[in-house]
Short mmCIF file of C-alpha atoms in Angstrom, two decimals:
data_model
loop_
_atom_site.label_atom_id
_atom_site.label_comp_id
_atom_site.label_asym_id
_atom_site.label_seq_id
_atom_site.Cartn_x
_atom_site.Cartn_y
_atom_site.Cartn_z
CA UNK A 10 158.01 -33.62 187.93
CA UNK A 11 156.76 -31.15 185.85
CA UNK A 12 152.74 -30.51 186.17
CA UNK A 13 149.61 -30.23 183.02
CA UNK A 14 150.49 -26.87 181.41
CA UNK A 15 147.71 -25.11 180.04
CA UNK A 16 147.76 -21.87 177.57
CA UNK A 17 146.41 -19.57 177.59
CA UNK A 18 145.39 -19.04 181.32
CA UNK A 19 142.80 -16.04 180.34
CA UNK A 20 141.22 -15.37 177.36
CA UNK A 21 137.82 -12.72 176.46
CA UNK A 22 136.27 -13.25 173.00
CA UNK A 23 133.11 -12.17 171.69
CA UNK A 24 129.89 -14.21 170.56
CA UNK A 25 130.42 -16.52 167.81
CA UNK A 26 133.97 -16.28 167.50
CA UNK A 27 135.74 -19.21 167.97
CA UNK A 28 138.56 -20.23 170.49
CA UNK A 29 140.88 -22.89 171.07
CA UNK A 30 142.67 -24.23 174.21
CA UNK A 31 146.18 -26.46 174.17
CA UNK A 32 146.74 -28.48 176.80
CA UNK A 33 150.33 -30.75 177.81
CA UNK A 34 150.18 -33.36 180.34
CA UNK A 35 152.36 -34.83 182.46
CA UNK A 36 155.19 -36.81 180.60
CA UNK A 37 154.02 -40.59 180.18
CA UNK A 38 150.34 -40.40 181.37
CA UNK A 39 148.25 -42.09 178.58
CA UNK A 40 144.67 -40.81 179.75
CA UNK A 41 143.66 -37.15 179.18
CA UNK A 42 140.61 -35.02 179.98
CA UNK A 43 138.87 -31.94 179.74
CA UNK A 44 136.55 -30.37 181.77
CA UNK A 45 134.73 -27.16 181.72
CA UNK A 46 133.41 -25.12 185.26
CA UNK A 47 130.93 -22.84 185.32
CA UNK A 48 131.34 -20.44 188.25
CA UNK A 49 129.61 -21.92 191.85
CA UNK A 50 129.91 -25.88 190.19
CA UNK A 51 132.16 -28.19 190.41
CA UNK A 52 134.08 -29.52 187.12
CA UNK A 53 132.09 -31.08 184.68
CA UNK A 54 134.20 -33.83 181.64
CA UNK A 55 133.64 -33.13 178.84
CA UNK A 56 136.48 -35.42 176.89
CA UNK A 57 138.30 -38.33 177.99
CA UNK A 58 141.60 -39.70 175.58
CA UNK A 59 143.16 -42.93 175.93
CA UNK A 60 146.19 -42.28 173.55
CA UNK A 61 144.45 -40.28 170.77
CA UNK A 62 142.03 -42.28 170.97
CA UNK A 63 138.36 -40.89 172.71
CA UNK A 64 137.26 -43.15 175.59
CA UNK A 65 134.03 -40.52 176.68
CA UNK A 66 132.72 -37.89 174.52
CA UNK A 67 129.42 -38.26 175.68
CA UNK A 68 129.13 -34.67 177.27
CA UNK A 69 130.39 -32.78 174.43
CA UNK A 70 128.45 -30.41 172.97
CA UNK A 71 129.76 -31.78 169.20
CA UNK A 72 127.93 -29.18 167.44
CA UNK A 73 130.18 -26.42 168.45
CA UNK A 74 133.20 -28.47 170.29
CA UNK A 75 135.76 -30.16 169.01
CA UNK A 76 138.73 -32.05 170.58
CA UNK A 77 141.61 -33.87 169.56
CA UNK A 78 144.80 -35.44 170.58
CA UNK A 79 147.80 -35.88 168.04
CA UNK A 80 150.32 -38.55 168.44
CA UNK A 81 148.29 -39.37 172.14
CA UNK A 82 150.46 -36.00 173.74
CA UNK A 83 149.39 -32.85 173.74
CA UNK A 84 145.94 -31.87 173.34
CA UNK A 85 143.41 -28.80 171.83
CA UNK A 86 139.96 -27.61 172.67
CA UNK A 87 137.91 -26.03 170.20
CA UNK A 88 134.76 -23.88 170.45
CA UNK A 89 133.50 -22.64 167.02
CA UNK A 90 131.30 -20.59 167.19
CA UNK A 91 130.98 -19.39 170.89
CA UNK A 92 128.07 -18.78 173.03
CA UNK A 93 127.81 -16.69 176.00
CA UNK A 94 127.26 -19.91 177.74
CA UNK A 95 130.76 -21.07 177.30
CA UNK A 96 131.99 -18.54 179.56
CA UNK A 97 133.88 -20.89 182.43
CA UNK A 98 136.86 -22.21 183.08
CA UNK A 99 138.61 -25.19 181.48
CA UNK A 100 140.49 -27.48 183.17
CA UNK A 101 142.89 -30.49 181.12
CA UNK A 102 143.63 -33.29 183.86
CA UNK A 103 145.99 -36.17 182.94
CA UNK A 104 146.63 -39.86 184.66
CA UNK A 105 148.90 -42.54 184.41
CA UNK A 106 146.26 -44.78 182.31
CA UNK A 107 142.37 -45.47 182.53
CA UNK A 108 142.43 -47.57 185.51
CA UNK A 109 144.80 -45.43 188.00
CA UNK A 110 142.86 -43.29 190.54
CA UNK A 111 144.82 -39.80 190.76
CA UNK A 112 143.98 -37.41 188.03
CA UNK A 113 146.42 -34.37 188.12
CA UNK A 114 144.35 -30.80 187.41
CA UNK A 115 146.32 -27.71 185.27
CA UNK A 116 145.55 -24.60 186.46
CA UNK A 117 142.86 -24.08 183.63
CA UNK A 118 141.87 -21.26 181.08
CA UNK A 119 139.19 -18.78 181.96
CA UNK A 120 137.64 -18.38 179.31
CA UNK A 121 134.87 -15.09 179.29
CA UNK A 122 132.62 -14.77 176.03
CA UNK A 123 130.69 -11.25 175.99
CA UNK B 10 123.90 -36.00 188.81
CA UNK B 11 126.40 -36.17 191.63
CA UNK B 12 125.32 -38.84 193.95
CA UNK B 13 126.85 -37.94 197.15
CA UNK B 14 125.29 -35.17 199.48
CA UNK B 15 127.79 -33.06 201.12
CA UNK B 16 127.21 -29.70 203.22
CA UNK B 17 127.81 -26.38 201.05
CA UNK B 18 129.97 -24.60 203.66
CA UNK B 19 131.72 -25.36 206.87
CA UNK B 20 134.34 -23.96 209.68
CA UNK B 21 137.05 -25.01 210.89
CA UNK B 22 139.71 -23.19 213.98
CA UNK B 23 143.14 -23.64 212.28
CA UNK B 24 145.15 -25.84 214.23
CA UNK B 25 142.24 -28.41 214.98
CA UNK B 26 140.87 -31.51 212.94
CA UNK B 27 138.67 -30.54 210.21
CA UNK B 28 135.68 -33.26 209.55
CA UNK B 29 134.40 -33.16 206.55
CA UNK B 30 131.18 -35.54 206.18
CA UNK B 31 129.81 -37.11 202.76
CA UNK B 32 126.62 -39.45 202.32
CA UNK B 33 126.61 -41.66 199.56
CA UNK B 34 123.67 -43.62 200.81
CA UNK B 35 123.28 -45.91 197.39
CA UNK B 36 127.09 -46.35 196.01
CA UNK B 37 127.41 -49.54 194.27
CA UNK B 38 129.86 -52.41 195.66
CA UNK B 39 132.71 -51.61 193.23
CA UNK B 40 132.40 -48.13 193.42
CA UNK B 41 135.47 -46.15 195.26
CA UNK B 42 135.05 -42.84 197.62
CA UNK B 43 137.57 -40.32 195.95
CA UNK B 44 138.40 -36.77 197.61
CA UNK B 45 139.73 -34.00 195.33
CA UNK B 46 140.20 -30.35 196.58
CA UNK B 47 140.22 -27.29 194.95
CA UNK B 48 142.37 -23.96 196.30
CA UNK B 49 140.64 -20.72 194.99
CA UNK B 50 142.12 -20.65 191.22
CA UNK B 51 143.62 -23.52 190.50
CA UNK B 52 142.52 -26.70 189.42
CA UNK B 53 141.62 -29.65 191.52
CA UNK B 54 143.89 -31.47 193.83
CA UNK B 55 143.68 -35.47 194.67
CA UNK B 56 143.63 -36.10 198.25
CA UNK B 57 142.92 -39.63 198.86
CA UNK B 58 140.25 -42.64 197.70
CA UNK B 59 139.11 -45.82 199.57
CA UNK B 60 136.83 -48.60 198.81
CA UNK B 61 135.65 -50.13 201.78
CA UNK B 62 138.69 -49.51 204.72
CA UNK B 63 139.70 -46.79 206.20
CA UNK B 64 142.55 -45.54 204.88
CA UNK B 65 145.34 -42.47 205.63
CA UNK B 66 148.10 -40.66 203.68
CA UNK B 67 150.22 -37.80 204.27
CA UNK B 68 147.34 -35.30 203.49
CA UNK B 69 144.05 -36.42 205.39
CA UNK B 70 142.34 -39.66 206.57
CA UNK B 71 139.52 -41.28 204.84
CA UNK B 72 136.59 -43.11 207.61
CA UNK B 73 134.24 -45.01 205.75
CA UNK B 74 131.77 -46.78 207.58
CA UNK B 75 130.73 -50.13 207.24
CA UNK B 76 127.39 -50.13 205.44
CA UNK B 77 129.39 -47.41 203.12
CA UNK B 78 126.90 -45.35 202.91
CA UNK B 79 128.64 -42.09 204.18
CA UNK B 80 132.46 -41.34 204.88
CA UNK B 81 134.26 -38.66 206.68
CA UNK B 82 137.65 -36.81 205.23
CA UNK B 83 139.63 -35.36 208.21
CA UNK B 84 142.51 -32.79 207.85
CA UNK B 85 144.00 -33.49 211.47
CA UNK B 86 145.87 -30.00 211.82
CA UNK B 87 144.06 -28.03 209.63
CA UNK B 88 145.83 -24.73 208.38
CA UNK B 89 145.07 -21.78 206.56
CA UNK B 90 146.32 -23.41 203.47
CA UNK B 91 143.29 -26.69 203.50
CA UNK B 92 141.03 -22.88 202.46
CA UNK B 93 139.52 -24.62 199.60
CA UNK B 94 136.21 -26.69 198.07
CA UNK B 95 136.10 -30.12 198.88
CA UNK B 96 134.61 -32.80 197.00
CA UNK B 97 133.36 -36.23 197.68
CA UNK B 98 133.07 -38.20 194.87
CA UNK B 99 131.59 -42.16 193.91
CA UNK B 100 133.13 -43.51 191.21
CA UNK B 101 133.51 -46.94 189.20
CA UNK B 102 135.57 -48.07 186.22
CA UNK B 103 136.78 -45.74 183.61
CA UNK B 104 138.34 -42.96 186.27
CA UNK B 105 134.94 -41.21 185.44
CA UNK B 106 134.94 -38.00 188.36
CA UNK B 107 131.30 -36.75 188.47
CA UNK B 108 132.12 -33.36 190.94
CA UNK B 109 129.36 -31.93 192.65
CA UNK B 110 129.19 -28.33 194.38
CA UNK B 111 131.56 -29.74 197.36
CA UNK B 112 131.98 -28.22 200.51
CA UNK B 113 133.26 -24.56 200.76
CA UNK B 114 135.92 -25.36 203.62
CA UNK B 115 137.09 -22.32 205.55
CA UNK B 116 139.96 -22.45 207.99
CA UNK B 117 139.99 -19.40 210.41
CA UNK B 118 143.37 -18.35 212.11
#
C-alpha cells in the first residue's frame, strides 16, 4: 500500500513570497489533514477535510493560508505572503474516515522562509 | 493545550523494555489514549490507542490504569530503531490529535 506523498520535501523562499504544498493520500481514505511543526513541538492541525469538504479550520491562520481539496483527493497548502514565522515543517496525514483512529503521517515539507 | 504530562527525555538499554509513562489526570470518559511516534525526519507513526483496557499489538503494549488518569506505553525489546519522540495523546470525537512536546526516547546499544 502505497503511503501520503508529499512534494516538495524542501523548499527556502524569502519573506512575503508565497508557497504552496501538494499533498496525495492514501488511496480511499476520505479524511485529510495538515499540520505544521515548528522545530522542538510536536505537530500542530491546521486543516481537517472530510471529502472536499472542511471539517476544522479553526487553527488556520486564514489571512495568509489557504487550503483546498478538489474532487475530495489530492490536496494544496498555500501561504501568500510568507512570514519568517512559517518556517517549519508540514506534515499532510490521511485516515480511512472521521471516526477511524490511525492517521497515516507523509514525510512532510520543510519549509525555511529567510 | 496538550493535556497529558509526559517526561521530555528518557533512556532506555537496547534489548530491555522501554516504559514510557503519561498522566492524563482529567481525560473525559469518552476520550481515548492514542500513542504516535516520530523517527528523526519523518512524520509521525501510530502505535496503538485504548480507552479504558489494556490493550497490545505487534508494536508496544498500552497499561492504563483504572481511574485512567495515567497510562504506560512499553516497547518490550526495545532496539535502536524505537530512537524517536513519543507522544501521548487524549482525544475524543472528530480524530482531533492535539501533540504535545512528547518524550525524546533514546535507545543505547
Amino acid at each position: 500500500e502505497a503511503g501520503v506523498a508529499q512534494s516538495p520535501r524542501y523548499k527556502i523562499i524569502e519573506k512575503r513570497q508565497s508557497v504552496a504544498f501538494w499533498c496525495n493520500p492514501i488511496s480511499g481514505h476520505a479524511t485529510l489533514y495538515w499540520y505544521q511543526q515548528i522545530l522542538g513541538q510536536g505537530p500542530k492541525l491546521l486543516i481537517q477535510f472530510q471529502n472536499n469538504g472542511v471539517v476544522d479550520d479553526s487553527q488556520l491562520p486564514k489571512d495568509r493560508f489557504s487550503a483546498e481539496r478538489l474532487k475530495g483527493v489530492d490536496s494544496t497548502l498555500k501561504i501568500q505572503p510568507a512570514k519568517l514565522e512559517d518556517s517549519a515543517v508540514y506534515l499532510c496525514a490521511s485516515s480511512l474516515m472521521v471516526s477511524t483512529y490511525e492517521q497515516y503521517f507523509g514525510p512532510g515539507t520543510r519549509l525555511t522562509v529567510t | 493545550d496538550a493535556k497529558t504530562t509526559q517526561p521530555p527525555s528518557m533512556d532506555c538499554a537496547e534489548g530491555r523494555a522501554a516504559n514510557l509513562p503519561c498522566n492524563h489526570s482529567t481525560i473525559s470518559g469518552n476520550e481515548y489514549v492514542y500513542w504516535y511516534r516520530q523517527i528523526h525526519s519523518q512524520g509521525p507513526q501510530y502505535i496503538i490507542h485504548g480507552l479504558k483496557n489494556n490493550e497490545t499489538n505487534e508494536m508496544a503494549s498500552l497499561i492504563i490504569t483504572e481511574d485512567r488518569k495515567s497510562s504506560t506505553l512499553i516497547l518490550p525489546h526495545a532496539t535502536l530503531r524505537d530512537t524517536a519522540v513519543y507522544y501521548c495523546i487524549r482525544s475524543g470525537g472528530a480524530q482531533k490529535l492535539v501533540f504535545g512536546q512528547g518524550t525524546r526516547l533514546t535507545i543505547n546499544p
